């Protein structure tokens, strides 16, 4: 008798405890701001007592009528409204509400914050987000997003108390170039897939989308002076599917969509190798004026432009001129990798001529690391992927380096021998391998001053749709975003893997098809 009532009492206690835990889990708020599982980890977090709670009729208050700030504030309300159902309104000017307010202050004139940094102050009454310009506000909004319970990412109404612990965050990036690359040439991905990719990058404060727009298997961007490039060159892809291309109108819409998220698109036309789609479309690019056959395999290094033909440079000037006109960002990427059938004595002056064409069209050149064989202007950037000696040669020529070491940063490398998608010529890249490196320490002789930033490229030989893209990109991309943003002194795998594990609920709510690596304890 006695025994049963004790047992019953324990059972009731246990149920109460479980229920309490469940309620706790539903609000899923870090108890103290320094415990928030933010990626990238901010430069500095100081906690204070209490919390802010976003409630119905909250206001996003911007300082003055700036169309750019209106847009950024509208982006924030677009994130907050579906899950909260609060119909959060943007208020330009006027009195700052005494509570339930997110105050966005652009024009802070704080040198420490630079172009993209922000300061976030959370009190019981308000969230105040300050930055030198709207770009910094946009990056800070990503932090607010991650501080709110994960269910803020739902597009349906959620019953959650929307609390954020009080304190202050001061934050700015280690590198100004933090990007990913999407190869739309091996397989073509439509504009909605690209926009999804952009949104996922933006959530982790990345600011560059490098689009690999032409390769042996396909030409993906409309060039009005050479319509055959897309009429013929866009019609296939790896495996023989129908491929596709972006009209200039669609491409400009992508550029704007990215710009609205403070992401610059870097367009790449790879040359002189990786050019079969162009060679199949424009007969005069070939030595005998005979077009090559379209190609849907995965070999590399078999095609080349004719470096000694004047026609080649007229053609390239047309392509680069039209591309530059669609590119508000500073860079045009001209590839230059794996030109195995171009003689070295032809390759070197070719790259120099192309560099002139890019500069004459008002843009700066980026090339893969092989381009450092040529004489490069100090404004040119080399992207290290393969040979350290190419990267150090670039540094000795005074150019900056984008760090994309294939064995660490290629998103198309398999996680391990058992994962199906991807390749493994540069090795297997588990989530920890992808995270545990420092762009300023990787190559002897290359220091932080020489490094423009970090990029994780996704080549698309093995991926055919957005779900397959996501499996290779997640959960590795947040790690590259953190390498680019967070000071190396603030980064350890041991703490990162806990913060990454805490992102699982967000990934699920955002319907991200991620690889649930066993290196991470997923929450
Ligand atoms: C490359 O992976 N060929 C740049």
Short mmCIF file of C-alpha atoms and ligand atoms in Angstrom, two decimals:
data_model
loop_
_atom_site.label_atom_id
_atom_site.label_comp_id
_atom_site.label_asym_id
_atom_site.label_seq_id
_atom_site.Cartn_x
_atom_site.Cartn_y
_atom_site.Cartn_z
CA UNK A 1 0.00 0.00 0.00
CA UNK A 2 2.68 2.44 1.16
CA UNK A 3 4.91 1.35 -1.73
CA UNK A 4 2.20 2.00 -4.38
CA UNK A 5 1.48 5.57 -3.21
CA UNK A 6 5.20 6.39 -3.25
CA UNK A 7 5.41 4.94 -6.75
CA UNK A 8 2.34 6.91 -7.81
CA UNK A 9 3.86 10.09 -6.32
CA UNK A 10 7.09 9.51 -8.26
CA UNK A 11 5.09 8.92 -11.42
CA UNK A 12 3.17 12.20 -10.98
CA UNK A 13 6.43 14.07 -10.30
CA UNK A 14 7.95 12.52 -13.37
CA UNK A 15 5.01 13.55 -15.55
CA UNK A 16 5.14 17.10 -14.18
CA UNK A 17 8.88 17.23 -14.83
CA UNK A 18 8.41 15.99 -18.40
CA UNK A 19 5.61 18.50 -19.07
CA UNK A 20 7.78 21.31 -17.68
CA UNK A 21 10.62 20.25 -19.94
CA UNK A 22 8.35 20.17 -22.95
CA UNK A 23 7.10 23.72 -22.27
CA UNK A 24 10.72 24.76 -21.85
CA UNK A 25 11.66 23.12 -25.12
CA UNK A 26 8.83 24.92 -26.91
CA UNK A 27 10.11 28.33 -25.94
CA UNK A 28 13.64 27.00 -26.78
CA UNK A 29 15.35 30.17 -25.61
CA UNK A 30 18.94 30.21 -24.44
CA UNK A 31 18.90 31.15 -20.75
CA UNK A 32 21.68 33.65 -21.25
CA UNK A 33 22.81 35.45 -24.37
CA UNK A 34 26.34 34.02 -24.24
CA UNK A 35 24.82 30.52 -24.55
CA UNK A 36 22.97 31.30 -27.79
CA UNK A 37 23.95 28.81 -30.52
CA UNK A 38 24.86 31.41 -33.15
CA UNK A 39 26.59 30.60 -36.45
CA UNK A 40 28.78 32.41 -37.33
CA UNK A 41 29.85 33.01 -33.76
CA UNK A 42 29.90 36.77 -33.07
CA UNK A 43 33.06 38.66 -32.14
CA UNK A 44 31.72 39.59 -28.70
CA UNK A 45 28.66 38.74 -26.59
CA UNK A 46 27.92 40.20 -23.15
CA UNK A 47 24.84 38.94 -21.31
CA UNK A 48 22.67 41.01 -18.99
CA UNK A 49 19.68 40.11 -16.83
CA UNK A 50 16.20 39.55 -18.22
CA UNK A 51 14.92 39.18 -21.74
CA UNK A 52 13.05 40.87 -24.57
CA UNK A 53 9.78 39.34 -25.69
CA UNK A 54 8.33 40.09 -29.11
CA UNK A 55 4.56 40.48 -28.78
CA UNK A 56 1.58 41.31 -30.96
CA UNK A 57 1.61 44.82 -32.50
CA UNK A 58 5.41 45.05 -32.26
CA UNK A 59 6.98 47.82 -34.32
CA UNK A 60 10.15 47.87 -36.41
CA UNK A 61 11.22 51.49 -36.12
CA UNK A 62 13.63 52.92 -38.71
CA UNK A 63 15.20 56.33 -38.35
CA UNK A 64 14.24 58.26 -41.43
CA UNK A 65 12.59 57.63 -44.75
CA UNK A 66 15.30 55.75 -46.60
CA UNK A 67 14.04 53.41 -49.30
CA UNK A 68 16.94 51.07 -48.61
CA UNK A 69 16.14 50.87 -44.89
CA UNK A 70 12.44 50.45 -45.72
CA UNK A 71 13.43 47.42 -47.80
CA UNK A 72 15.63 45.93 -45.08
CA UNK A 73 12.95 46.51 -42.44
CA UNK A 74 10.40 44.93 -44.77
CA UNK A 75 12.67 41.90 -45.11
CA UNK A 76 12.72 41.58 -41.29
CA UNK A 77 8.94 41.86 -40.95
CA UNK A 78 8.67 39.25 -43.72
CA UNK A 79 10.69 36.88 -41.53
CA UNK A 80 8.79 37.66 -38.33
CA UNK A 81 5.18 37.79 -39.44
CA UNK A 82 4.31 34.31 -40.73
CA UNK A 83 5.29 32.36 -37.59
CA UNK A 84 4.33 35.00 -35.00
CA UNK A 85 1.15 36.16 -36.71
CA UNK A 86 1.90 39.56 -35.12
CA UNK A 87 1.58 41.75 -38.22
CA UNK A 88 4.75 43.62 -37.16
CA UNK A 89 4.69 47.05 -38.86
CA UNK A 90 7.55 49.25 -40.06
CA UNK A 91 7.46 52.80 -38.67
CA UNK A 92 9.73 55.43 -40.31
CA UNK A 93 10.56 58.34 -37.97
CA UNK A 94 8.35 59.51 -35.12
CA UNK A 95 8.67 58.65 -31.43
CA UNK A 96 10.43 55.42 -30.56
CA UNK A 97 7.83 53.16 -28.90
CA UNK A 98 8.61 52.62 -25.20
CA UNK A 99 8.33 48.83 -25.49
CA UNK A 100 7.85 45.94 -27.93
CA UNK A 101 10.08 47.65 -30.51
CA UNK A 102 12.90 46.62 -32.82
CA UNK A 103 14.87 49.78 -33.49
CA UNK A 104 17.05 49.75 -36.63
CA UNK A 105 19.67 52.52 -36.70
CA UNK A 106 21.77 52.88 -39.84
CA UNK A 107 24.55 55.50 -40.09
CA UNK A 108 26.25 54.64 -36.79
CA UNK A 109 29.70 56.00 -37.84
CA UNK A 110 31.48 53.30 -35.85
CA UNK A 111 34.81 52.42 -37.53
CA UNK A 112 35.14 49.14 -35.67
CA UNK A 113 31.97 47.81 -37.37
CA UNK A 114 33.13 48.53 -40.94
CA UNK A 115 30.93 47.79 -43.94
CA UNK A 116 29.09 44.76 -42.58
CA UNK A 117 29.38 44.89 -38.80
CA UNK A 118 26.58 45.65 -36.36
CA UNK A 119 25.88 46.18 -32.69
CA UNK A 120 22.85 44.56 -31.15
CA UNK A 121 21.55 45.68 -27.75
CA UNK A 122 18.72 43.67 -26.25
CA UNK A 123 16.81 45.00 -23.25
CA UNK A 124 13.41 44.23 -21.79
CA UNK A 125 11.94 47.17 -23.75
CA UNK A 126 13.57 46.88 -27.14
CA UNK A 127 16.02 45.33 -29.54
CA UNK A 128 18.32 48.01 -30.90
CA UNK A 129 20.32 47.09 -34.01
CA UNK A 130 22.90 49.66 -35.12
CA UNK A 131 25.28 49.62 -38.07
CA UNK A 132 27.13 51.99 -40.34
CA UNK A 133 24.81 51.18 -43.23
CA UNK A 134 21.88 48.97 -44.24
CA UNK A 135 24.22 46.10 -45.13
CA UNK A 136 25.33 45.83 -41.50
CA UNK A 137 21.68 45.97 -40.42
CA UNK A 138 20.94 43.09 -42.79
CA UNK A 139 23.73 40.95 -41.29
CA UNK A 140 22.50 41.79 -37.77
CA UNK A 141 18.97 40.71 -38.73
CA UNK A 142 20.37 37.21 -39.35
CA UNK A 143 21.56 37.22 -35.73
CA UNK A 144 18.12 38.27 -34.47
CA UNK A 145 16.66 35.40 -36.52
CA UNK A 146 18.93 32.86 -34.85
CA UNK A 147 18.32 34.32 -31.37
CA UNK A 148 14.58 33.78 -31.71
CA UNK A 149 13.18 30.27 -31.19
CA UNK A 150 13.82 28.07 -34.27
CA UNK A 151 10.14 28.03 -35.12
CA UNK A 152 10.46 31.63 -36.32
CA UNK A 153 11.58 29.93 -39.56
CA UNK A 154 8.18 28.31 -40.01
CA UNK A 155 5.91 29.89 -42.61
CA UNK A 156 2.89 28.88 -40.52
CA UNK A 157 1.53 30.34 -37.30
CA UNK A 158 3.31 28.96 -34.20
CA UNK A 159 2.31 29.17 -30.54
CA UNK A 160 5.63 30.17 -28.99
CA UNK A 161 6.74 32.92 -26.64
CA UNK A 162 9.21 34.84 -28.79
CA UNK A 163 11.87 35.66 -26.19
CA UNK A 164 15.50 36.71 -26.61
CA UNK A 165 17.86 36.93 -23.60
CA UNK A 166 19.16 40.42 -22.84
CA UNK A 167 22.69 41.63 -23.53
CA UNK A 168 24.91 43.15 -26.19
CA UNK A 169 26.56 41.71 -29.30
CA UNK A 170 29.27 43.53 -31.23
CA UNK A 171 30.09 41.77 -34.45
CA UNK A 172 31.93 42.19 -37.76
CA UNK A 173 33.56 39.84 -40.28
CA UNK A 174 37.17 38.65 -40.40
CA UNK A 175 37.13 38.59 -44.24
CA UNK A 176 35.28 40.78 -46.73
CA UNK A 177 34.72 37.96 -49.27
CA UNK A 178 32.66 35.03 -47.93
CA UNK A 179 31.17 33.01 -50.67
CA UNK A 180 29.91 29.85 -52.20
CA UNK A 181 29.92 28.74 -55.83
CA UNK A 182 27.17 27.03 -57.74
CA UNK A 183 28.11 25.15 -60.93
CA UNK A 184 25.06 25.60 -63.15
CA UNK A 185 26.99 24.33 -66.19
CA UNK A 186 27.38 20.58 -65.39
CA UNK A 187 23.72 20.53 -64.39
CA UNK A 188 21.43 23.48 -64.91
CA UNK A 189 19.43 24.82 -61.98
CA UNK A 190 16.51 27.19 -62.54
CA UNK A 191 16.10 30.63 -60.94
CA UNK A 192 13.97 29.37 -58.04
CA UNK A 193 16.71 26.93 -57.01
CA UNK A 194 19.31 29.70 -57.22
CA UNK A 195 17.11 31.96 -55.05
CA UNK A 196 16.77 29.20 -52.45
CA UNK A 197 20.58 28.84 -52.47
CA UNK A 198 20.93 32.62 -52.02
CA UNK A 199 18.49 32.63 -49.09
CA UNK A 200 20.38 29.83 -47.35
CA UNK A 201 23.71 31.66 -47.83
CA UNK A 202 22.23 34.92 -46.53
CA UNK A 203 21.10 33.24 -43.30
CA UNK A 204 24.78 32.59 -42.48
CA UNK A 205 25.98 36.08 -43.48
CA UNK A 206 27.70 35.04 -46.71
CA UNK A 207 28.05 37.85 -49.24
CA UNK A 208 29.27 36.32 -52.54
CA UNK A 209 27.59 33.91 -54.94
CA UNK A 210 30.03 32.78 -57.63
CA UNK A 211 28.08 31.34 -60.56
CA UNK A 212 29.99 28.98 -62.86
CA UNK A 213 28.02 29.88 -66.00
CA UNK A 214 29.88 28.06 -68.78
CA UNK A 215 31.80 24.83 -69.13
CA UNK A 216 32.22 21.93 -71.55
CA UNK A 217 28.71 20.65 -70.84
CA UNK A 218 26.70 23.83 -71.14
CA UNK A 219 26.52 27.61 -71.70
CA UNK A 220 23.96 29.07 -69.30
CA UNK A 221 23.75 32.83 -69.88
CA UNK A 222 22.13 34.62 -72.82
CA UNK A 223 24.65 36.68 -74.80
CA UNK A 224 22.67 38.76 -77.28
CA UNK A 225 25.57 39.27 -79.72
CA UNK A 226 26.12 35.48 -79.94
CA UNK A 227 22.67 33.85 -79.67
CA UNK A 228 24.05 30.47 -80.80
CA UNK A 229 25.74 30.12 -77.40
CA UNK A 230 22.41 29.43 -75.78
CA UNK A 231 20.48 28.19 -78.85
CA UNK A 232 23.02 25.36 -79.16
CA UNK A 233 25.33 25.43 -76.15
CA UNK A 234 22.68 25.39 -73.44
CA UNK A 235 20.81 22.33 -74.68
CA UNK A 236 22.62 19.62 -72.80
CA UNK A 237 24.16 18.79 -69.43
CA UNK A 238 25.94 15.91 -67.69
CA UNK A 239 24.00 12.72 -68.35
CA UNK A 240 22.37 14.13 -71.49
CA UNK A 241 19.44 16.06 -69.96
CA UNK A 242 18.06 19.13 -71.70
CA UNK A 243 20.06 21.73 -69.76
CA UNK A 244 18.80 25.30 -69.87
CA UNK A 245 19.96 28.91 -69.53
CA UNK A 246 19.11 32.24 -67.94
CA UNK A 247 17.82 34.97 -70.24
CA UNK A 248 19.42 38.33 -69.44
CA UNK A 249 16.14 39.37 -67.84
CA UNK A 250 16.04 36.33 -65.55
CA UNK A 251 19.73 36.73 -64.71
CA UNK A 252 19.28 40.41 -63.82
CA UNK A 253 16.41 39.39 -61.53
CA UNK A 254 18.78 36.93 -59.79
CA UNK A 255 21.41 39.67 -59.44
CA UNK A 256 18.78 41.93 -57.83
CA UNK A 257 17.45 39.16 -55.58
CA UNK A 258 21.01 38.58 -54.36
CA UNK A 259 21.69 42.33 -54.00
CA UNK A 260 18.55 42.68 -51.84
CA UNK A 261 20.28 40.21 -49.50
CA UNK A 262 23.63 42.04 -49.80
CA UNK A 263 25.09 39.21 -51.85
CA UNK A 264 27.22 40.03 -54.90
CA UNK A 265 27.05 37.64 -57.84
CA UNK A 266 30.44 36.88 -59.41
CA UNK A 267 29.78 35.47 -62.89
CA UNK A 268 32.33 33.03 -64.31
CA UNK A 269 32.92 32.16 -67.94
CA UNK A 270 35.66 29.54 -67.80
CA UNK A 271 38.43 29.81 -70.45
CA UNK A 272 40.53 28.90 -72.41
CA UNK A 273 39.74 25.31 -71.34
CA UNK A 274 36.32 24.09 -70.21
CA UNK A 275 34.90 25.70 -73.37
CA UNK A 276 33.35 22.87 -75.39
CA UNK A 277 29.81 24.32 -75.19
CA UNK A 278 31.09 27.54 -76.83
CA UNK A 279 33.18 25.61 -79.37
CA UNK A 280 30.09 23.60 -80.34
CA UNK A 281 28.02 26.78 -80.76
CA UNK A 282 30.35 29.22 -82.56
CA UNK A 283 32.27 27.50 -85.41
CA UNK A 284 34.81 30.33 -85.82
CA UNK A 285 36.20 29.60 -82.34
CA UNK A 286 37.73 26.38 -83.75
CA UNK A 287 40.97 26.07 -85.76
CA UNK A 288 39.13 24.70 -88.81
CA UNK A 289 35.93 26.73 -88.28
CA UNK A 290 34.11 23.44 -87.66
CA UNK A 291 31.98 23.23 -84.51
CA UNK A 292 32.73 20.50 -81.99
CA UNK A 293 30.02 18.09 -80.80
CA UNK A 294 28.05 18.89 -77.65
CA UNK A 295 29.37 17.02 -74.62
CA UNK A 296 27.53 15.49 -71.67
CA UNK A 297 30.30 13.50 -69.97
CA UNK A 298 32.43 14.46 -66.98
CA UNK A 299 35.98 14.52 -68.37
CA UNK A 300 38.00 17.71 -68.02
CA UNK A 301 40.94 19.28 -69.83
CA UNK A 302 40.13 18.39 -73.47
CA UNK A 303 38.85 21.70 -74.88
CA UNK A 304 40.54 25.02 -75.64
CA UNK A 305 39.89 28.34 -77.27
CA UNK A 306 42.29 29.31 -80.06
CA UNK A 307 44.64 31.69 -78.30
CA UNK A 308 46.28 32.80 -81.59
CA UNK A 309 43.09 33.75 -83.40
CA UNK A 310 41.98 37.41 -83.35
CA UNK A 311 38.37 36.23 -83.58
CA UNK A 312 38.66 34.66 -80.11
CA UNK A 313 39.33 38.04 -78.46
CA UNK A 314 36.57 39.83 -80.36
CA UNK A 315 34.18 37.10 -79.19
CA UNK A 316 35.44 37.31 -75.60
CA UNK A 317 35.12 41.08 -75.60
CA UNK A 318 31.45 40.74 -76.66
CA UNK A 319 30.78 38.17 -73.94
CA UNK A 320 32.58 40.09 -71.19
CA UNK A 321 31.01 43.40 -72.24
CA UNK A 322 27.48 41.98 -71.99
CA UNK A 323 28.29 40.17 -68.74
CA UNK A 324 29.84 43.32 -67.22
CA UNK A 325 26.71 45.29 -68.12
CA UNK A 326 24.63 42.84 -66.03
CA UNK A 327 27.09 42.82 -63.14
CA UNK A 328 26.91 45.57 -60.52
CA UNK A 329 29.64 43.82 -58.51
CA UNK A 330 33.34 44.54 -59.18
CA UNK A 331 34.44 41.13 -60.48
CA UNK A 332 34.28 38.93 -63.57
CA UNK A 333 35.72 35.42 -63.08
CA UNK A 334 37.46 34.04 -66.18
CA UNK A 335 38.27 30.54 -64.91
CA UNK A 336 41.65 29.55 -66.33
CA UNK A 337 41.78 26.13 -64.61
CA UNK A 338 42.74 22.79 -66.09
CA UNK A 339 43.55 24.09 -69.59
CA UNK A 340 45.49 20.90 -70.25
CA UNK A 341 45.40 21.13 -74.05
CA UNK A 342 46.46 24.78 -74.22
CA UNK A 343 50.24 25.10 -74.54
CA UNK A 344 51.76 26.95 -71.59
CA UNK A 345 53.36 29.51 -73.95
CA UNK A 346 49.88 30.22 -75.36
CA UNK A 347 48.07 30.12 -72.01
CA UNK A 348 50.21 32.81 -70.35
CA UNK A 349 49.60 35.63 -72.87
CA UNK A 350 45.97 34.54 -73.29
CA UNK A 351 45.23 35.21 -69.62
CA UNK A 352 47.01 38.58 -69.85
CA UNK A 353 44.90 39.61 -72.86
CA UNK A 354 41.73 38.51 -71.14
CA UNK A 355 42.73 40.49 -68.05
CA UNK A 356 42.98 43.59 -70.30
CA UNK A 357 39.53 42.90 -71.72
CA UNK A 358 38.01 42.57 -68.25
CA UNK A 359 39.66 45.82 -67.08
CA UNK A 360 38.65 47.64 -70.30
CA UNK A 361 35.05 46.68 -69.53
CA UNK A 362 35.30 48.28 -66.10
CA UNK A 363 35.64 45.12 -64.01
CA UNK A 364 38.35 43.35 -62.01
CA UNK A 365 39.49 39.84 -62.90
CA UNK A 366 39.33 36.70 -60.79
CA UNK A 367 40.97 33.51 -62.07
CA UNK A 368 41.62 30.05 -60.63
CA UNK A 369 45.12 29.58 -59.20
CA UNK A 370 46.72 28.55 -62.54
CA UNK A 371 46.28 32.13 -63.79
CA UNK A 372 49.16 33.23 -61.53
CA UNK A 373 51.49 31.90 -64.27
CA UNK A 374 50.66 35.13 -66.13
CA UNK A 375 51.56 38.73 -65.31
CA UNK A 376 48.72 39.88 -63.08
CA UNK A 377 47.60 43.37 -62.08
CA UNK A 378 47.47 43.99 -58.32
CA UNK A 379 43.68 44.37 -58.63
CA UNK A 380 43.36 40.81 -59.94
CA UNK A 381 42.41 38.02 -57.54
CA UNK A 382 43.53 34.39 -57.70
CA UNK A 383 41.32 31.62 -56.35
CA UNK A 384 43.37 28.87 -54.72
CA UNK A 385 41.86 25.43 -55.23
CA UNK A 386 44.67 23.06 -56.15
CA UNK A 387 48.35 23.99 -56.08
CA UNK A 388 49.80 25.92 -53.14
CA UNK A 389 52.72 27.00 -55.34
CA UNK A 390 50.26 28.76 -57.68
CA UNK A 391 48.77 30.63 -54.73
CA UNK A 392 52.16 31.68 -53.32
CA UNK A 393 53.25 32.77 -56.79
CA UNK A 394 50.13 34.96 -56.88
CA UNK A 395 51.06 36.50 -53.55
CA UNK A 396 54.58 37.19 -54.80
CA UNK A 397 52.96 39.02 -57.73
CA UNK A 398 50.94 41.13 -55.29
CA UNK A 399 47.48 39.68 -55.84
CA UNK A 400 45.00 38.68 -53.16
CA UNK A 401 43.86 35.11 -52.77
CA UNK A 402 40.43 33.57 -52.34
CA UNK A 403 40.83 30.39 -50.31
CA UNK A 404 38.95 27.41 -51.78
CA UNK A 405 41.29 24.48 -51.11
CA UNK A 406 39.61 21.47 -52.73
CA UNK A 407 40.57 19.08 -49.91
CA UNK A 408 38.92 21.33 -47.31
CA UNK A 409 36.33 23.51 -49.01
CA UNK A 410 34.88 21.68 -52.03
CA UNK A 411 31.22 21.04 -51.29
CA UNK A 412 31.08 18.37 -53.98
CA UNK A 413 33.50 16.09 -52.12
CA UNK A 414 31.69 13.20 -50.41
CA UNK A 415 31.49 13.24 -46.62
CA UNK A 416 32.75 9.66 -46.42
CA UNK A 417 32.85 6.53 -48.62
CA UNK A 418 29.26 5.65 -47.69
CA UNK A 419 27.53 8.88 -48.73
CA UNK A 420 26.19 8.51 -52.25
CA UNK A 421 26.35 12.00 -53.79
CA UNK A 422 29.58 13.76 -54.67
CA UNK A 423 33.07 12.88 -55.83
CA UNK A 424 36.21 12.13 -53.85
CA UNK A 425 39.24 13.00 -55.97
CA UNK A 426 40.33 15.57 -53.35
CA UNK A 427 39.42 13.28 -50.44
CA UNK A 428 36.45 12.91 -48.14
CA UNK A 429 35.37 16.04 -46.32
CA UNK A 430 33.52 15.25 -43.11
CA UNK A 431 31.96 18.21 -41.33
CA UNK A 432 34.92 18.56 -38.93
CA UNK A 433 37.52 18.38 -41.74
CA UNK A 434 35.64 21.14 -43.54
CA UNK A 435 35.65 23.31 -40.42
CA UNK A 436 39.09 22.77 -38.88
CA UNK A 437 41.39 25.02 -40.91
CA UNK A 438 42.48 28.62 -40.99
CA UNK A 439 42.70 30.50 -44.31
CA UNK A 440 45.64 32.51 -42.92
CA UNK A 441 47.65 29.42 -41.85
CA UNK A 442 46.93 26.84 -44.53
CA UNK A 443 49.65 27.75 -47.04
CA UNK A 444 53.09 28.72 -45.72
CA UNK A 445 53.87 32.28 -46.78
CA UNK A 446 50.22 33.29 -47.16
CA UNK A 447 48.97 35.41 -44.27
CA UNK A 448 45.65 37.07 -43.48
CA UNK A 449 46.71 40.24 -45.32
CA UNK A 450 47.07 38.23 -48.54
CA UNK A 451 43.66 36.61 -48.23
CA UNK A 452 40.56 38.28 -49.66
CA UNK A 453 38.33 35.63 -48.21
CA UNK A 454 36.89 32.12 -48.32
CA UNK A 455 34.68 30.35 -50.84
CA UNK A 456 33.16 26.87 -50.81
CA UNK A 457 32.44 25.75 -54.38
CA UNK A 458 29.78 23.22 -55.35
CA UNK A 459 30.57 21.49 -58.65
CA UNK A 460 27.53 19.73 -60.03
CA UNK A 461 28.64 16.55 -61.81
CA UNK A 462 26.59 14.41 -59.39
CA UNK A 463 23.77 16.69 -58.27
CA UNK A 464 20.63 17.14 -60.36
CA UNK A 465 18.14 19.02 -58.15
CA UNK A 466 17.95 21.36 -55.15
CA UNK A 467 17.44 18.54 -52.65
CA UNK A 468 20.69 16.89 -53.77
CA UNK A 469 22.43 20.28 -53.70
CA UNK A 470 21.30 20.78 -50.10
CA UNK A 471 22.62 17.38 -49.02
CA UNK A 472 26.16 18.35 -50.05
CA UNK A 473 25.88 21.97 -48.93
CA UNK A 474 24.39 21.28 -45.47
CA UNK A 475 25.65 21.12 -42.88
CA UNK A 476 29.05 22.17 -44.28
CA UNK A 477 28.18 25.66 -45.55
CA UNK A 478 27.59 27.20 -42.10
CA UNK A 479 31.14 26.12 -41.20
CA UNK A 480 32.67 27.96 -44.17
CA UNK A 481 30.51 30.97 -43.33
CA UNK A 482 31.98 30.91 -39.81
CA UNK A 483 35.57 30.50 -41.09
CA UNK A 484 35.02 33.65 -43.17
CA UNK A 485 33.34 35.66 -40.43
CA UNK A 486 34.55 34.68 -36.97
CA UNK A 487 38.05 35.53 -35.67
CA UNK A 488 40.13 32.34 -35.65
CA UNK A 489 40.81 32.86 -31.92
CA UNK A 490 37.06 32.44 -31.27
CA UNK A 491 36.70 29.21 -33.22
CA UNK A 492 37.01 25.63 -31.96
CA UNK A 493 35.43 22.48 -33.38
CA UNK A 494 34.40 21.40 -29.87
CA UNK A 495 32.13 24.42 -29.38
CA UNK A 496 31.17 24.75 -33.04
CA UNK A 497 29.79 21.22 -33.22
CA UNK A 498 27.42 22.00 -30.33
CA UNK A 499 26.18 25.17 -31.99
CA UNK A 500 25.79 23.26 -35.28
CA UNK A 501 23.85 20.50 -33.54
CA UNK A 502 21.50 23.18 -32.24
CA UNK A 503 20.71 24.25 -35.82
CA UNK A 504 18.96 20.93 -36.56
CA UNK A 505 15.51 22.22 -35.61
CA UNK A 506 16.02 25.20 -37.94
CA UNK A 507 17.21 22.95 -40.77
CA UNK A 508 14.09 20.80 -40.35
CA UNK A 509 11.69 23.74 -40.23
CA UNK A 510 13.40 25.24 -43.30
CA UNK A 511 13.03 21.85 -45.05
CA UNK A 512 16.78 21.63 -45.66
CA UNK A 513 17.85 18.17 -46.78
CA UNK A 514 21.00 18.00 -44.63
CA UNK A 515 23.48 15.20 -44.02
CA UNK A 516 23.10 14.21 -40.35
CA UNK A 517 26.81 13.69 -39.71
CA UNK A 518 27.67 11.47 -36.75
CA UNK A 519 30.41 13.94 -35.84
CA UNK A 520 27.69 16.26 -34.54
CA UNK A 521 25.20 15.61 -31.74
CA UNK A 522 22.02 16.88 -33.32
CA UNK A 523 19.42 18.39 -31.01
C1 LIG B 1 38.50 23.37 -60.47
O1 LIG B 1 38.06 22.65 -59.56
N1 LIG B 1 38.81 22.85 -61.64
C2 LIG B 1 38.71 24.80 -60.27
#
